[in-house]
């Protein structure tokens, strides 16, 4: 079985936010909820880099560990999904997550959190694949259609890669081998001196 | 004779010389290898000086190092922590909540129940009071009684809902099933959030209304030190040392639980994730310690000191109870003493608890 992974190539990301838009469009994500976001480090300085972040579908997911109703589950593809029928909107998953992936619509009185929403790797949820209720709650199920997440497919510079971890790693390794610039191998400077 | 002694002196001299030489060699053998450290230190310094121009870091690694170290960047998406790629504090939060908190809290609560039960078995419950004469003294006003039960009922409701959210996954999902527990958990969350707001008001009113009765004094210290809590009847005023200690536990725990709770139900105002993680852990620990302490209070009010319950149900207590438990206070309020039959609700007031003949 494939182990699905995201990888963002920070050398290619141009902070166009196309992935964010593609995600919102594909999954009909409500106002105020962003399953994916782009963060620019050292913005405006030489060497600024952008990274696109969403749920990283952890193997030992902290959100699943702290959930009071145990609503998370991992698919055979290694995708972490959750059941909105069990979610109570307590917010603990958001506080446990290292990536700030879980999002909460605040449409109720007193700004009470609604049911959590997060990146599903475009794999829908526990409802019948392709059903109206699944689309309404979780958005598109592109995985069931044999497609990969909309964000990665839409990425103009192919900075954001999604899919089987082995294939993603191969693509990234090939890029690194042929990429211009100083070799980034650890110990290079020690062996050959700076600038070699 | 003389020759012999000369020889002895010489051989002694030789011996001494051998001893000194041996000592010198031994010390040198120990000290000389240590110079290696000096050599290494000097060599390292030289090497560091030489590698200075090479010490530049890998810019690609630097970006990911920044991401890993929660460096704040810029994002068009707004929200708490939206401009940070990774944070580690959530993992600490998870480890504490699912580790020590979930492990020791049930043991603590079980231990407190066990301690109360053991105390009841050993002491055989509260002391039997003298036969009641029907004379009674007023203790709490109707406002005090209402306030007490307002806070007490909310306390229990919040304890049940709060424990459901913390331990329901382990305890209640096997009983109710995932859907059944999710419905109960959602109700628990809402009851806990909205009930908590009223509870805060109750705690504040309690602090305002009852602090004046609970200023500690020397009598209370003696009461506590000499074992007043373990059935010995020592001089006590309106509130004894144990009751005052419980009051101040309520004040301390009440303030901590209220402040952390208010911050947690207003995530739009208190946005920081680190703050919420800390609040949730502190809130749970203090609330569970408080719940355990409350078992002692419940025991004292029911089985531990028979007749005490009247104070918070009827507002007055029997004179016998007052004389035994609060002798100094009884002397103060003796003149307010009345007969149970004088009370307008005589039928109610006349019914005495099982401590003696009515």
Tab-separated table of N, CA and C in Angstrom, chain B residues 151-298:
chain	number	residue	atom	x	y	z
B	151	UNK	N	-23.587	26.819	44.185
B	151	UNK	CA	-22.200	26.478	43.856
B	151	UNK	C	-21.992	24.965	43.913
B	152	UNK	N	-22.580	24.316	44.926
B	152	UNK	CA	-22.343	22.880	45.117
B	152	UNK	C	-22.890	22.070	43.950
B	153	UNK	N	-24.119	22.399	43.506
B	153	UNK	CA	-24.722	21.632	42.407
B	153	UNK	C	-23.930	21.865	41.120
B	154	UNK	N	-23.582	23.144	40.869
B	154	UNK	CA	-22.771	23.427	39.678
B	154	UNK	C	-21.428	22.707	39.758
B	155	UNK	N	-20.847	22.662	40.953
B	155	UNK	CA	-19.558	21.983	41.151
B	155	UNK	C	-19.659	20.530	40.704
B	156	UNK	N	-20.721	19.855	41.144
B	156	UNK	CA	-20.875	18.446	40.785
B	156	UNK	C	-21.149	18.272	39.296
B	157	UNK	N	-21.997	19.158	38.743
B	157	UNK	CA	-22.309	19.078	37.312
B	157	UNK	C	-21.033	19.290	36.492
B	158	UNK	N	-20.245	20.289	36.879
B	158	UNK	CA	-19.010	20.574	36.146
B	158	UNK	C	-17.992	19.452	36.326
B	159	UNK	N	-17.987	18.841	37.510
B	159	UNK	CA	-17.055	17.728	37.739
B	159	UNK	C	-17.413	16.551	36.843
B	160	UNK	N	-18.717	16.234	36.768
B	160	UNK	CA	-19.144	15.077	35.969
B	160	UNK	C	-18.868	15.334	34.485
B	161	UNK	N	-19.224	16.532	33.994
B	161	UNK	CA	-19.009	16.815	32.577
B	161	UNK	C	-17.514	16.915	32.264
B	162	UNK	N	-16.762	17.529	33.177
B	162	UNK	CA	-15.315	17.671	32.945
B	162	UNK	C	-14.621	16.319	32.930
B	163	UNK	N	-14.957	15.458	33.879
B	163	UNK	CA	-14.355	14.120	33.898
B	163	UNK	C	-14.773	13.328	32.665
B	164	UNK	N	-16.011	13.563	32.179
B	164	UNK	CA	-16.461	12.875	30.962
B	164	UNK	C	-15.575	13.229	29.784
B	165	UNK	N	-15.181	14.501	29.697
B	165	UNK	CA	-14.355	14.924	28.565
B	165	UNK	C	-12.934	14.389	28.687
B	166	UNK	N	-12.457	14.236	29.922
B	166	UNK	CA	-11.077	13.763	30.106
B	166	UNK	C	-10.980	12.241	30.019
B	167	UNK	N	-11.921	11.540	30.657
B	167	UNK	CA	-11.807	10.077	30.728
B	167	UNK	C	-12.870	9.338	29.931
B	168	UNK	N	-13.803	10.085	29.301
B	168	UNK	CA	-14.895	9.437	28.568
B	168	UNK	C	-14.401	8.512	27.476
B	169	UNK	N	-13.306	8.937	26.807
B	169	UNK	CA	-12.782	8.121	25.708
B	169	UNK	C	-12.397	6.733	26.193
B	170	UNK	N	-11.827	6.672	27.399
B	170	UNK	CA	-11.391	5.384	27.919
B	170	UNK	C	-12.537	4.630	28.594
B	171	UNK	N	-13.420	5.388	29.272
B	171	UNK	CA	-14.415	4.741	30.133
B	171	UNK	C	-15.784	4.637	29.469
B	172	UNK	N	-16.237	5.721	28.823
B	172	UNK	CA	-17.623	5.772	28.358
B	172	UNK	C	-17.827	5.272	26.932
B	173	UNK	N	-16.801	5.377	26.059
B	173	UNK	CA	-17.001	4.892	24.684
B	173	UNK	C	-17.318	3.389	24.678
B	174	UNK	N	-16.625	2.576	25.481
B	174	UNK	CA	-16.992	1.152	25.499
B	174	UNK	C	-18.426	0.921	25.986
B	175	UNK	N	-18.938	1.835	26.836
B	175	UNK	CA	-20.289	1.655	27.375
B	175	UNK	C	-21.355	2.205	26.434
B	176	UNK	N	-21.125	3.419	25.919
B	176	UNK	CA	-22.165	4.099	25.148
B	176	UNK	C	-21.993	3.941	23.645
B	177	UNK	N	-20.854	3.472	23.207
B	177	UNK	CA	-20.578	3.426	21.766
B	177	UNK	C	-20.116	4.791	21.300
B	178	UNK	N	-19.438	4.851	20.134
B	178	UNK	CA	-18.887	6.129	19.671
B	178	UNK	C	-19.954	7.208	19.478
B	179	UNK	N	-21.104	6.862	18.856
B	179	UNK	CA	-22.136	7.874	18.593
B	179	UNK	C	-22.776	8.332	19.896
B	180	UNK	N	-23.088	7.375	20.763
B	180	UNK	CA	-23.722	7.716	22.040
B	180	UNK	C	-22.826	8.609	22.873
B	181	UNK	N	-21.532	8.259	22.903
B	181	UNK	CA	-20.636	9.086	23.707
B	181	UNK	C	-20.436	10.451	23.074
B	182	UNK	N	-20.399	10.512	21.731
B	182	UNK	CA	-20.206	11.811	21.067
B	182	UNK	C	-21.341	12.752	21.455
B	183	UNK	N	-22.594	12.219	21.520
B	183	UNK	CA	-23.732	13.056	21.908
B	183	UNK	C	-23.563	13.536	23.350
B	184	UNK	N	-23.159	12.646	24.225
B	184	UNK	CA	-22.956	13.005	25.631
B	184	UNK	C	-21.785	13.985	25.775
B	185	UNK	N	-20.737	13.769	24.999
B	185	UNK	CA	-19.562	14.647	25.077
B	185	UNK	C	-19.909	16.056	24.600
B	186	UNK	N	-20.743	16.135	23.541
B	186	UNK	CA	-21.150	17.450	23.041
B	186	UNK	C	-21.974	18.173	24.108
B	187	UNK	N	-22.902	17.426	24.739
B	187	UNK	CA	-23.698	18.012	25.826
B	187	UNK	C	-22.774	18.427	26.970
B	188	UNK	N	-21.813	17.570	27.294
B	188	UNK	CA	-20.871	17.877	28.384
B	188	UNK	C	-20.117	19.158	28.102
B	189	UNK	N	-19.645	19.274	26.862
B	189	UNK	CA	-18.874	20.471	26.491
B	189	UNK	C	-19.714	21.732	26.688
B	190	UNK	N	-20.960	21.697	26.184
B	190	UNK	CA	-21.802	22.892	26.291
B	190	UNK	C	-22.196	23.182	27.730
B	191	UNK	N	-22.549	22.129	28.484
B	191	UNK	CA	-22.912	22.337	29.891
B	191	UNK	C	-21.710	22.893	30.647
B	192	UNK	N	-20.535	22.323	30.369
B	192	UNK	CA	-19.311	22.751	31.074
B	192	UNK	C	-18.981	24.213	30.744
B	193	UNK	N	-19.098	24.579	29.458
B	193	UNK	CA	-18.750	25.949	29.052
B	193	UNK	C	-19.729	26.974	29.618
B	194	UNK	N	-21.050	26.700	29.465
B	194	UNK	CA	-22.032	27.692	29.923
B	194	UNK	C	-22.217	27.620	31.432
B	195	UNK	N	-22.199	26.409	31.996
B	195	UNK	CA	-22.324	26.263	33.447
B	195	UNK	C	-21.150	26.916	34.162
B	196	UNK	N	-19.984	26.829	33.541
B	196	UNK	CA	-18.778	27.410	34.134
B	196	UNK	C	-18.928	28.903	34.378
B	197	UNK	N	-19.616	29.592	33.449
B	197	UNK	CA	-19.789	31.037	33.598
B	197	UNK	C	-20.575	31.346	34.876
B	198	UNK	N	-21.633	30.545	35.150
B	198	UNK	CA	-22.432	30.771	36.361
B	198	UNK	C	-21.639	30.384	37.603
B	199	UNK	N	-20.842	29.339	37.456
B	199	UNK	CA	-20.021	28.872	38.577
B	199	UNK	C	-19.041	29.958	39.022
B	200	UNK	N	-18.456	30.654	38.058
B	200	UNK	CA	-17.510	31.735	38.383
B	200	UNK	C	-18.213	32.786	39.243
B	201	UNK	N	-19.455	33.132	38.853
B	201	UNK	CA	-20.216	34.116	39.630
B	201	UNK	C	-20.417	33.606	41.061
B	202	UNK	N	-20.788	32.321	41.178
B	202	UNK	CA	-21.000	31.733	42.504
B	202	UNK	C	-19.744	31.773	43.359
B	203	UNK	N	-18.602	31.439	42.748
B	203	UNK	CA	-17.336	31.426	43.494
B	203	UNK	C	-17.004	32.839	43.986
B	204	UNK	N	-17.190	33.821	43.114
B	204	UNK	CA	-16.881	35.204	43.501
B	204	UNK	C	-17.803	35.643	44.648
B	205	UNK	N	-19.108	35.323	44.541
B	205	UNK	CA	-20.042	35.683	45.613
B	205	UNK	C	-19.643	35.020	46.926
B	206	UNK	N	-19.224	33.765	46.849
B	206	UNK	CA	-18.817	33.039	48.048
B	206	UNK	C	-17.619	33.714	48.716
B	207	UNK	N	-16.658	34.132	47.890
B	207	UNK	CA	-15.473	34.792	48.434
B	207	UNK	C	-15.898	36.094	49.120
B	208	UNK	N	-16.783	36.856	48.463
B	208	UNK	CA	-17.216	38.133	49.025
B	208	UNK	C	-18.013	37.911	50.312
B	209	UNK	N	-18.905	36.911	50.289
B	209	UNK	CA	-19.840	36.747	51.407
B	209	UNK	C	-19.211	36.081	52.625
B	210	UNK	N	-18.271	35.186	52.413
B	210	UNK	CA	-17.832	34.343	53.534
B	210	UNK	C	-16.406	34.559	54.012
B	211	UNK	N	-15.644	35.426	53.351
B	211	UNK	CA	-14.271	35.639	53.799
B	211	UNK	C	-14.245	36.120	55.246
B	212	UNK	N	-15.211	36.992	55.616
B	212	UNK	CA	-15.201	37.552	56.978
B	212	UNK	C	-15.344	36.477	58.057
B	213	UNK	N	-15.961	35.336	57.740
B	213	UNK	CA	-16.062	34.256	58.735
B	213	UNK	C	-14.799	33.417	58.791
B	214	UNK	N	-13.933	33.570	57.804
B	214	UNK	CA	-12.861	32.591	57.615
B	214	UNK	C	-11.462	33.159	57.760
B	215	UNK	N	-11.343	34.283	58.494
B	215	UNK	CA	-10.004	34.811	58.758
B	215	UNK	C	-9.341	33.899	59.788
B	216	UNK	N	-8.211	33.278	59.440
B	216	UNK	CA	-7.590	32.330	60.385
B	216	UNK	C	-7.067	33.043	61.639
B	217	UNK	N	-7.124	32.368	62.767
B	217	UNK	CA	-6.556	32.907	64.012
B	217	UNK	C	-5.883	31.787	64.796
B	218	UNK	N	-5.350	32.131	65.961
B	218	UNK	CA	-4.591	31.169	66.764
B	218	UNK	C	-5.400	29.941	67.145
B	219	UNK	N	-6.701	30.145	67.435
B	219	UNK	CA	-7.548	29.015	67.816
B	219	UNK	C	-7.566	27.956	66.706
B	220	UNK	N	-7.608	28.440	65.447
B	220	UNK	CA	-7.668	27.506	64.312
B	220	UNK	C	-6.372	26.725	64.172
B	221	UNK	N	-5.241	27.424	64.394
B	221	UNK	CA	-3.942	26.752	64.285
B	221	UNK	C	-3.881	25.629	65.310
B	222	UNK	N	-4.290	25.953	66.570
B	222	UNK	CA	-4.285	24.924	67.624
B	222	UNK	C	-5.217	23.778	67.247
B	223	UNK	N	-6.389	24.173	66.695
B	223	UNK	CA	-7.399	23.165	66.309
B	223	UNK	C	-6.817	22.199	65.293
B	224	UNK	N	-6.105	22.757	64.314
B	224	UNK	CA	-5.540	21.912	63.255
B	224	UNK	C	-4.377	21.074	63.766
B	225	UNK	N	-3.478	21.728	64.565
B	225	UNK	CA	-2.279	21.031	65.017
B	225	UNK	C	-2.606	19.918	65.989
B	226	UNK	N	-3.634	20.125	66.834
B	226	UNK	CA	-3.939	19.125	67.855
B	226	UNK	C	-4.894	18.058	67.341
B	227	UNK	N	-5.209	18.095	66.053
B	227	UNK	CA	-5.980	16.999	65.463
B	227	UNK	C	-7.469	17.186	65.563
B	228	UNK	N	-7.929	18.411	65.427
B	228	UNK	CA	-9.371	18.661	65.477
B	228	UNK	C	-10.109	17.945	64.368
B	229	UNK	N	-9.413	17.741	63.250
B	229	UNK	CA	-10.069	17.120	62.106
B	229	UNK	C	-10.308	15.629	62.343
B	230	UNK	N	-9.626	15.063	63.355
B	230	UNK	CA	-9.741	13.620	63.553
B	230	UNK	C	-10.613	13.273	64.752
B	231	UNK	N	-11.642	14.087	64.948
B	231	UNK	CA	-12.658	13.720	65.922
B	231	UNK	C	-12.449	14.283	67.316
B	232	UNK	N	-11.289	14.922	67.557
B	232	UNK	CA	-11.084	15.530	68.869
B	232	UNK	C	-11.850	16.838	68.913
B	233	UNK	N	-12.594	17.084	69.986
B	233	UNK	CA	-13.352	18.323	70.058
B	233	UNK	C	-12.540	19.372	70.782
B	234	UNK	N	-12.041	20.318	70.015
B	234	UNK	CA	-11.196	21.383	70.555
B	234	UNK	C	-11.942	22.692	70.426
B	235	UNK	N	-11.552	23.699	71.178
B	235	UNK	CA	-12.237	24.991	71.100
B	235	UNK	C	-12.242	25.521	69.670
B	236	UNK	N	-13.399	25.984	69.224
B	236	UNK	CA	-13.510	26.525	67.874
B	236	UNK	C	-14.575	27.606	67.851
B	237	UNK	N	-14.340	28.625	67.023
B	237	UNK	CA	-15.312	29.692	66.854
B	237	UNK	C	-16.368	29.313	65.847
B	238	UNK	N	-16.901	30.314	65.133
B	238	UNK	CA	-17.989	30.052	64.184
B	238	UNK	C	-17.563	29.017	63.146
B	239	UNK	N	-16.331	29.158	62.679
B	239	UNK	CA	-15.784	28.159	61.752
B	239	UNK	C	-14.531	27.592	62.406
B	240	UNK	N	-14.377	26.257	62.344
B	240	UNK	CA	-13.159	25.689	62.924
B	240	UNK	C	-12.039	25.666	61.878
B	241	UNK	N	-10.848	25.239	62.306
B	241	UNK	CA	-9.681	25.285	61.427
B	241	UNK	C	-9.895	24.514	60.139
B	242	UNK	N	-10.538	23.366	60.231
B	242	UNK	CA	-10.764	22.543	59.048
B	242	UNK	C	-11.684	23.237	58.064
B	243	UNK	N	-12.760	23.847	58.596
B	243	UNK	CA	-13.699	24.538	57.720
B	243	UNK	C	-13.038	25.720	57.038
B	244	UNK	N	-12.191	26.432	57.806
B	244	UNK	CA	-11.486	27.573	57.202
B	244	UNK	C	-10.505	27.107	56.134
B	245	UNK	N	-9.812	26.001	56.424
B	245	UNK	CA	-8.877	25.469	55.417
B	245	UNK	C	-9.634	25.132	54.138
B	246	UNK	N	-10.789	24.490	54.268
B	246	UNK	CA	-11.608	24.133	53.108
B	246	UNK	C	-12.055	25.392	52.361
B	247	UNK	N	-12.425	26.429	53.120
B	247	UNK	CA	-12.831	27.676	52.469
B	247	UNK	C	-11.692	28.239	51.626
B	248	UNK	N	-10.476	28.240	52.201
B	248	UNK	CA	-9.354	28.819	51.447
B	248	UNK	C	-8.922	27.930	50.290
B	249	UNK	N	-9.142	26.623	50.413
B	249	UNK	CA	-8.939	25.736	49.252
B	249	UNK	C	-9.904	26.148	48.145
B	250	UNK	N	-11.156	26.423	48.531
B	250	UNK	CA	-12.148	26.859	47.544
B	250	UNK	C	-11.743	28.166	46.888
B	251	UNK	N	-11.235	29.092	47.687
B	251	UNK	CA	-10.824	30.385	47.128
B	251	UNK	C	-9.686	30.193	46.130
B	252	UNK	N	-8.645	29.477	46.562
B	252	UNK	CA	-7.468	29.293	45.700
B	252	UNK	C	-7.808	28.522	44.441
B	253	UNK	N	-8.410	27.336	44.628
B	253	UNK	CA	-8.746	26.506	43.467
B	253	UNK	C	-9.787	27.211	42.609
B	254	UNK	N	-10.754	27.868	43.265
B	254	UNK	CA	-11.808	28.561	42.520
B	254	UNK	C	-11.251	29.634	41.616
B	255	UNK	N	-10.306	30.405	42.126
B	255	UNK	CA	-9.734	31.484	41.318
B	255	UNK	C	-8.941	30.893	40.151
B	256	UNK	N	-8.108	29.886	40.440
B	256	UNK	CA	-7.281	29.304	39.369
B	256	UNK	C	-8.166	28.681	38.288
B	257	UNK	N	-9.147	27.886	38.718
B	257	UNK	CA	-10.005	27.197	37.751
B	257	UNK	C	-10.843	28.208	36.968
B	258	UNK	N	-11.320	29.260	37.660
B	258	UNK	CA	-12.146	30.260	36.972
B	258	UNK	C	-11.330	31.032	35.942
B	259	UNK	N	-10.147	31.479	36.355
B	259	UNK	CA	-9.338	32.300	35.436
B	259	UNK	C	-8.923	31.480	34.212
B	260	UNK	N	-8.432	30.248	34.442
B	260	UNK	CA	-8.027	29.423	33.302
B	260	UNK	C	-9.241	29.094	32.431
B	261	UNK	N	-10.384	28.835	33.068
B	261	UNK	CA	-11.592	28.492	32.322
B	261	UNK	C	-12.071	29.645	31.458
B	262	UNK	N	-12.073	30.857	32.037
B	262	UNK	CA	-12.518	32.027	31.270
B	262	UNK	C	-11.619	32.219	30.052
B	263	UNK	N	-10.311	32.014	30.245
B	263	UNK	CA	-9.399	32.187	29.105
B	263	UNK	C	-9.671	31.139	28.036
B	264	UNK	N	-10.015	29.915	28.469
B	264	UNK	CA	-10.197	28.849	27.479
B	264	UNK	C	-11.493	28.973	26.691
B	265	UNK	N	-12.566	29.529	27.322
B	265	UNK	CA	-13.806	29.637	26.528
B	265	UNK	C	-13.815	30.921	25.707
B	266	UNK	N	-12.733	31.695	25.750
B	266	UNK	CA	-12.634	32.879	24.894
B	266	UNK	C	-11.392	32.813	24.016
B	267	UNK	N	-11.319	31.786	23.140
B	267	UNK	CA	-10.108	31.645	22.328
B	267	UNK	C	-9.917	32.793	21.343
B	268	UNK	N	-10.999	33.560	21.086
B	268	UNK	CA	-10.841	34.688	20.161
B	268	UNK	C	-10.033	35.799	20.825
B	269	UNK	N	-10.136	35.873	22.168
B	269	UNK	CA	-9.407	36.912	22.904
B	269	UNK	C	-8.025	36.395	23.312
B	270	UNK	N	-7.998	35.193	23.895
B	270	UNK	CA	-6.732	34.610	24.353
B	270	UNK	C	-6.279	33.618	23.288
B	271	UNK	N	-5.618	34.154	22.252
B	271	UNK	CA	-5.352	33.373	21.048
B	271	UNK	C	-4.203	32.382	21.179
B	272	UNK	N	-3.236	32.708	22.050
B	272	UNK	CA	-1.988	31.939	22.083
B	272	UNK	C	-2.242	30.452	22.329
B	273	UNK	N	-1.655	29.631	21.469
B	273	UNK	CA	-1.816	28.187	21.638
B	273	UNK	C	-1.111	27.696	22.891
B	274	UNK	N	0.082	28.250	23.167
B	274	UNK	CA	0.839	27.833	24.346
B	274	UNK	C	0.047	28.122	25.618
B	275	UNK	N	-0.632	29.278	25.628
B	275	UNK	CA	-1.424	29.665	26.801
B	275	UNK	C	-2.571	28.677	27.007
B	276	UNK	N	-3.243	28.309	25.911
B	276	UNK	CA	-4.364	27.377	26.031
B	276	UNK	C	-3.883	26.020	26.548
B	277	UNK	N	-2.763	25.554	26.016
B	277	UNK	CA	-2.236	24.251	26.451
B	277	UNK	C	-1.956	24.268	27.942
B	278	UNK	N	-1.312	25.352	28.397
B	278	UNK	CA	-0.993	25.480	29.821
B	278	UNK	C	-2.280	25.548	30.641
B	279	UNK	N	-3.247	26.358	30.164
B	279	UNK	CA	-4.505	26.519	30.886
B	279	UNK	C	-5.236	25.193	31.044
B	280	UNK	N	-5.272	24.423	29.963
B	280	UNK	CA	-6.025	23.168	30.003
B	280	UNK	C	-5.420	22.208	31.024
B	281	UNK	N	-4.088	22.153	31.065
B	281	UNK	CA	-3.422	21.252	32.007
B	281	UNK	C	-3.626	21.738	33.438
B	282	UNK	N	-3.411	23.040	33.672
B	282	UNK	CA	-3.562	23.593	35.026
B	282	UNK	C	-5.013	23.441	35.486
B	283	UNK	N	-5.957	23.770	34.595
B	283	UNK	CA	-7.384	23.673	34.906
B	283	UNK	C	-7.735	22.251	35.356
B	284	UNK	N	-7.275	21.262	34.596
B	284	UNK	CA	-7.613	19.871	34.906
B	284	UNK	C	-6.972	19.435	36.223
B	285	UNK	N	-5.695	19.763	36.421
B	285	UNK	CA	-5.003	19.307	37.631
B	285	UNK	C	-5.647	19.923	38.870
B	286	UNK	N	-5.847	21.251	38.847
B	286	UNK	CA	-6.395	21.927	40.025
B	286	UNK	C	-7.824	21.454	40.283
B	287	UNK	N	-8.622	21.313	39.223
B	287	UNK	CA	-10.018	20.902	39.404
B	287	UNK	C	-10.094	19.501	40.001
B	288	UNK	N	-9.203	18.616	39.574
B	288	UNK	CA	-9.259	17.240	40.088
B	288	UNK	C	-8.775	17.196	41.542
B	289	UNK	N	-7.731	17.980	41.856
B	289	UNK	CA	-7.293	18.066	43.263
B	289	UNK	C	-8.436	18.594	44.131
B	290	UNK	N	-9.147	19.597	43.595
B	290	UNK	CA	-10.252	20.231	44.317
B	290	UNK	C	-11.380	19.218	44.542
B	291	UNK	N	-11.686	18.448	43.498
B	291	UNK	CA	-12.750	17.445	43.606
B	291	UNK	C	-12.396	16.425	44.684
B	292	UNK	N	-11.130	15.999	44.699
B	292	UNK	CA	-10.710	15.037	45.710
B	292	UNK	C	-10.866	15.603	47.116
B	293	UNK	N	-10.495	16.881	47.283
B	293	UNK	CA	-10.622	17.517	48.596
B	293	UNK	C	-12.096	17.635	48.985
B	294	UNK	N	-12.970	17.822	47.991
B	294	UNK	CA	-14.391	18.001	48.291
B	294	UNK	C	-15.007	16.734	48.892
B	295	UNK	N	-14.405	15.572	48.597
B	295	UNK	CA	-14.930	14.340	49.203
B	295	UNK	C	-14.853	14.428	50.723
B	296	UNK	N	-13.773	15.035	51.224
B	296	UNK	CA	-13.621	15.219	52.657
B	296	UNK	C	-14.721	16.110	53.215
B	297	UNK	N	-15.040	17.177	52.495
B	297	UNK	CA	-16.098	18.110	52.906
B	297	UNK	C	-17.456	17.394	52.930
B	298	UNK	N	-17.723	16.607	51.886
B	298	UNK	CA	-19.005	15.897	51.810
B	298	UNK	C	-19.118	14.894	52.949
